[in-house]
């Protein structure tokens, strides 16, 4: 039996009884419905609001919609059979039928003439015909009904699931604008029934049955009943996509200059690239037809790079001498979703490019961290609010900001100029229940003292010479139902501190020159780069106001104390300005190193300005150290392998390597034991001992 809930429009637009007329006009402006249900706070139906009523010009935008609703005489419940509609007395002006739960709460609506009483029986017959033909419950089908103009008048829940569209958004729109391949408008025009027809809806392939609906022998509507049959075709497409990805992966591996080995958890080599063939002197057929132990013996790869990772399930890296050159060998485990180790990937990189490799690892790790944060924290507010938090200190700030956003406590944000106090304030607002309300900002230090009072509190007509005839609304009033952000609050004059304290205590404001107070509901966030506690001691700031503001203190550390955030911030601003100026600039590792060493007295604001300046002034797509010298005053970090360095990189590495070999020689009895300790092959141990003149070795 088909029930009302199988046909109703779920999640329809609705209003609360205490919503303003202005809000109702906005809702009607975004909906094709001519009537909307109005409910109480507990979800119970209060009545119906007609569009024509709220559009009357004499109505005050601030009056409540509950004053203009009418009672619905025809009530239906979600578990009633569809046939109950035929028993109702529905007049011509009835636009919707509210659908209630047994507890009286609004569950959905049936827009009229979505299910015309005269064609209801014919519509049910169509459903039963399809159900018998395919031996399926008709309640599992997607259903669309269009009127004789081709406009959608019904869009059930299953249709929403299949198409990803929402019924309340497409109601009253021509079906061709929503589902171009439905052909329901042709059924209305020609009156032909289509059975088992194929239909495309974006990425969904459907099997559809289309029927005309008649009234007095005239076609008045058409119904489409369909189901999703796209899974098999999707699987076929996925196989084709995987083949393409495989070819793309091969292309990527071949374009990388580092040698790469991918092995399964048994040691069998699955993939390699031309770079490793050149490093090892082995052909692809030799590499791919053997186990990892073959590479230990014939390519001097360290055994620990695979078997150690397999055993300890953590990354490994070591310096290794291969075919007369020094390489960094690094390997990482690859896990499945259950935490089982599936593969090990080994990278072999020429240490001549060590600086670049370190930077790339930092950038890769940061990008991976941001990706998993977005995935695991439901696309968190970091990106939406321009908040970049990689350091522990900044993550604590973000966590605290999002925690206190759930309540209305006053917040005092402190920190040096440019650390991002306004960004944190906006994040609190955007995560709070006031997010749909206004976010009003006032810089207390940027407005002359004689204008600050009228700006903050507003004024009445004739309050002072030069005042507007109609008066002016203050920023406190404008922030009603939203958030007021007072930046540089330490610069607020003492006289205004008293008035602001009264507003915070009484939750009402009086305009300059006014005689009546007005209730206001806002959340206050203050910010300063000064020491308010010290100002209180020096009697330059009211103590009682300080304690009112400092309910929840949020301290933002300067950028020099959280340098882990510099690389992600550089990436953020690089992406921001590349998009803004339609560019594709990148930053060299040497520039990044200099940015990391700099103390950033201007904090994030200075970093943002620096990145923008480098992007717009550089001539090439790769921003080099020369551009930084010419366009900034940042100290340049010398490259460690230049002639001016006390020791070249190769000398430092050789000295470190010799010390390690000597230490292992003292602590181990055999060269095999030394190889296991150092994580390199036995043959490599012998070669390095000979290289550094370490003799008198015990038999290995």
Coordinates of C-alpha atoms in Angstrom, one line a residue, residues 253-457:
X253 CA 57.1 7.4 -12.6
X254 CA 59.0 7.9 -15.8
X255 CA 59.1 11.7 -15.4
X256 CA 60.6 11.5 -11.9
X257 CA 64.4 11.9 -11.7
X258 CA 64.6 9.8 -8.5
X259 CA 64.9 6.0 -8.7
X260 CA 61.7 4.3 -7.5
X261 CA 61.0 0.7 -6.4
X262 CA 57.6 -0.6 -5.4
X263 CA 57.5 -4.0 -3.7
X264 CA 54.6 -6.0 -2.2
X265 CA 54.8 -7.4 1.4
X266 CA 56.5 -10.6 0.1
X267 CA 59.4 -8.6 -1.5
X268 CA 58.3 -9.1 -5.1
X269 CA 59.1 -6.0 -7.3
X270 CA 55.9 -4.6 -8.7
X271 CA 57.1 -1.3 -10.4
X272 CA 60.3 0.6 -11.1
X273 CA 61.3 3.5 -13.4
X274 CA 64.0 4.4 -15.9
X275 CA 65.8 6.5 -13.3
X276 CA 66.4 3.4 -11.1
X277 CA 67.5 1.4 -14.2
X278 CA 70.2 4.1 -14.8
X279 CA 71.3 4.2 -11.2
X280 CA 71.5 0.5 -10.7
X281 CA 72.7 -0.5 -14.2
X282 CA 70.0 -3.2 -14.3
X283 CA 67.3 -3.5 -17.0
X284 CA 63.6 -3.4 -16.2
X285 CA 63.2 -7.1 -17.0
X286 CA 65.9 -8.0 -14.5
X287 CA 64.4 -5.8 -11.8
X288 CA 60.7 -6.8 -12.2
X289 CA 61.4 -10.5 -12.5
X290 CA 63.1 -10.7 -9.1
X291 CA 62.7 -10.3 -5.4
X292 CA 64.1 -7.3 -3.4
X293 CA 67.0 -9.5 -2.2
X294 CA 68.2 -9.5 -5.8
X295 CA 68.6 -5.7 -5.6
X296 CA 70.4 -6.0 -2.3
X297 CA 73.0 -8.2 -4.0
X298 CA 73.2 -6.6 -7.4
X299 CA 72.4 -2.9 -6.8
X300 CA 73.8 -2.4 -3.3
X301 CA 70.4 -1.4 -1.9
X302 CA 70.2 -1.7 1.9
X303 CA 68.2 -4.7 3.1
X304 CA 66.7 -2.6 5.9
X305 CA 65.1 -0.3 3.4
X306 CA 62.6 -3.1 2.7
X307 CA 62.8 -5.8 5.4
X308 CA 63.2 -3.3 8.2
X309 CA 60.2 -1.3 7.1
X310 CA 58.2 -4.5 6.7
X311 CA 59.1 -5.5 10.3
X312 CA 58.9 -2.2 12.1
X313 CA 56.1 -0.7 9.9
X314 CA 57.8 2.8 9.9
X315 CA 59.8 4.8 7.4
X316 CA 63.5 4.3 6.9
X317 CA 66.3 6.3 5.3
X318 CA 70.1 6.0 5.0
X319 CA 73.0 7.3 2.9
X320 CA 74.2 4.6 0.5
X321 CA 77.1 4.4 -2.1
X322 CA 75.8 3.0 -5.4
X323 CA 78.0 2.6 -8.4
X324 CA 80.5 5.2 -7.3
X325 CA 78.0 7.9 -6.2
X326 CA 76.3 8.7 -2.9
X327 CA 72.5 8.5 -2.7
X328 CA 69.9 9.0 -0.1
X329 CA 67.7 5.8 0.1
X330 CA 64.4 6.4 1.8
X331 CA 61.5 4.0 2.1
X332 CA 57.9 4.2 3.4
X333 CA 55.3 1.6 4.2
X334 CA 51.9 1.7 2.4
X335 CA 48.9 0.6 4.4
X336 CA 45.3 -0.3 3.6
X337 CA 42.3 1.2 5.3
X338 CA 42.5 -1.5 8.0
X339 CA 46.1 -0.6 8.9
X340 CA 47.6 -3.7 7.2
X341 CA 50.9 -3.1 5.4
X342 CA 50.4 -3.8 1.7
X343 CA 53.5 -2.4 0.0
X344 CA 56.8 -0.7 0.5
X345 CA 58.0 2.1 -1.8
X346 CA 61.7 2.9 -2.0
X347 CA 63.1 6.2 -3.3
X348 CA 66.7 6.5 -4.4
X349 CA 67.8 10.2 -4.6
X350 CA 71.1 11.8 -5.6
X351 CA 72.1 13.8 -2.5
X352 CA 73.4 16.6 -4.7
X353 CA 69.8 17.9 -4.6
X354 CA 69.4 17.3 -0.8
X355 CA 68.2 20.8 0.0
X356 CA 65.5 20.5 -2.6
X357 CA 64.4 17.1 -1.4
X358 CA 64.1 18.3 2.2
X359 CA 61.9 21.2 1.1
X360 CA 59.7 18.9 -1.1
X361 CA 59.2 16.5 1.7
X362 CA 58.1 19.4 4.0
X363 CA 55.7 20.7 1.3
X364 CA 54.4 17.1 0.6
X365 CA 53.9 16.4 4.3
X366 CA 52.0 19.7 4.8
X367 CA 49.7 19.2 1.8
X368 CA 49.0 15.6 3.1
X369 CA 48.2 17.0 6.6
X370 CA 45.8 19.6 5.2
X371 CA 44.1 17.0 3.0
X372 CA 43.5 14.5 5.8
X373 CA 42.4 17.3 8.2
X374 CA 39.8 18.4 5.6
X375 CA 38.6 14.8 5.1
X376 CA 38.5 13.8 8.8
X377 CA 37.1 17.1 10.2
X378 CA 34.2 17.4 7.8
X379 CA 35.9 20.0 5.6
X380 CA 36.7 22.0 8.7
X381 CA 36.7 25.8 9.0
X382 CA 40.4 26.2 8.4
X383 CA 40.1 26.6 4.7
X384 CA 36.8 28.4 4.8
X385 CA 38.0 31.0 7.3
X386 CA 41.5 31.4 5.8
X387 CA 42.8 29.8 9.0
X388 CA 46.0 27.9 8.5
X389 CA 47.1 25.9 11.6
X390 CA 49.9 23.4 11.3
X391 CA 51.8 24.3 14.5
X392 CA 50.6 22.9 17.9
X393 CA 50.3 26.5 19.2
X394 CA 48.0 27.6 16.4
X395 CA 46.0 24.4 16.5
X396 CA 45.2 25.1 20.2
X397 CA 44.0 28.6 19.2
X398 CA 41.8 27.2 16.5
X399 CA 40.4 24.5 18.8
X400 CA 39.6 27.0 21.5
X401 CA 38.0 29.4 19.0
X402 CA 35.7 26.7 17.6
X403 CA 34.9 25.5 21.1
X404 CA 33.8 28.9 22.4
X405 CA 31.9 29.6 19.2
X406 CA 29.1 27.3 20.5
X407 CA 28.4 29.8 23.4
X408 CA 27.9 33.5 23.6
X409 CA 30.7 34.4 26.0
X410 CA 32.7 37.6 25.4
X411 CA 36.1 36.9 23.9
X412 CA 39.3 39.0 24.1
X413 CA 41.8 38.2 21.4
X414 CA 45.4 39.4 22.0
X415 CA 48.5 39.3 19.9
X416 CA 50.9 41.4 17.9
X417 CA 49.9 43.4 14.9
X418 CA 49.3 41.1 11.8
X419 CA 48.9 37.8 13.6
X420 CA 45.3 37.3 12.3
X421 CA 43.1 38.5 15.1
X422 CA 40.2 39.4 12.8
X423 CA 40.5 36.0 11.0
X424 CA 40.0 34.2 14.3
X425 CA 37.1 36.5 15.2
X426 CA 35.4 35.7 11.9
X427 CA 36.0 32.0 12.4
X428 CA 34.2 32.2 15.8
X429 CA 31.3 34.0 14.1
X430 CA 31.1 31.6 11.2
X431 CA 31.1 28.6 13.5
X432 CA 28.4 30.0 15.9
X433 CA 24.6 29.9 15.7
X434 CA 24.9 33.6 14.7
X435 CA 26.6 32.7 11.4
X436 CA 23.6 33.9 9.4
X437 CA 23.6 37.2 11.3
X438 CA 25.8 40.2 10.6
X439 CA 29.6 40.4 11.4
X440 CA 30.2 44.1 12.3
X441 CA 33.8 45.3 12.6
X442 CA 35.0 48.6 14.2
X443 CA 38.6 49.6 14.5
X444 CA 38.5 51.8 17.7
X445 CA 41.9 53.4 16.8
X446 CA 41.0 54.3 13.3
X447 CA 38.2 56.7 14.0
X448 CA 38.5 60.2 15.7
X449 CA 37.3 60.2 19.3
X450 CA 34.5 62.8 18.6
X451 CA 33.0 60.6 15.9
X452 CA 33.5 57.2 17.6
X453 CA 30.5 57.5 20.0
X454 CA 28.0 58.3 17.2
X455 CA 29.6 55.5 15.0
X456 CA 29.2 53.0 17.8
X457 CA 25.9 54.0 19.4

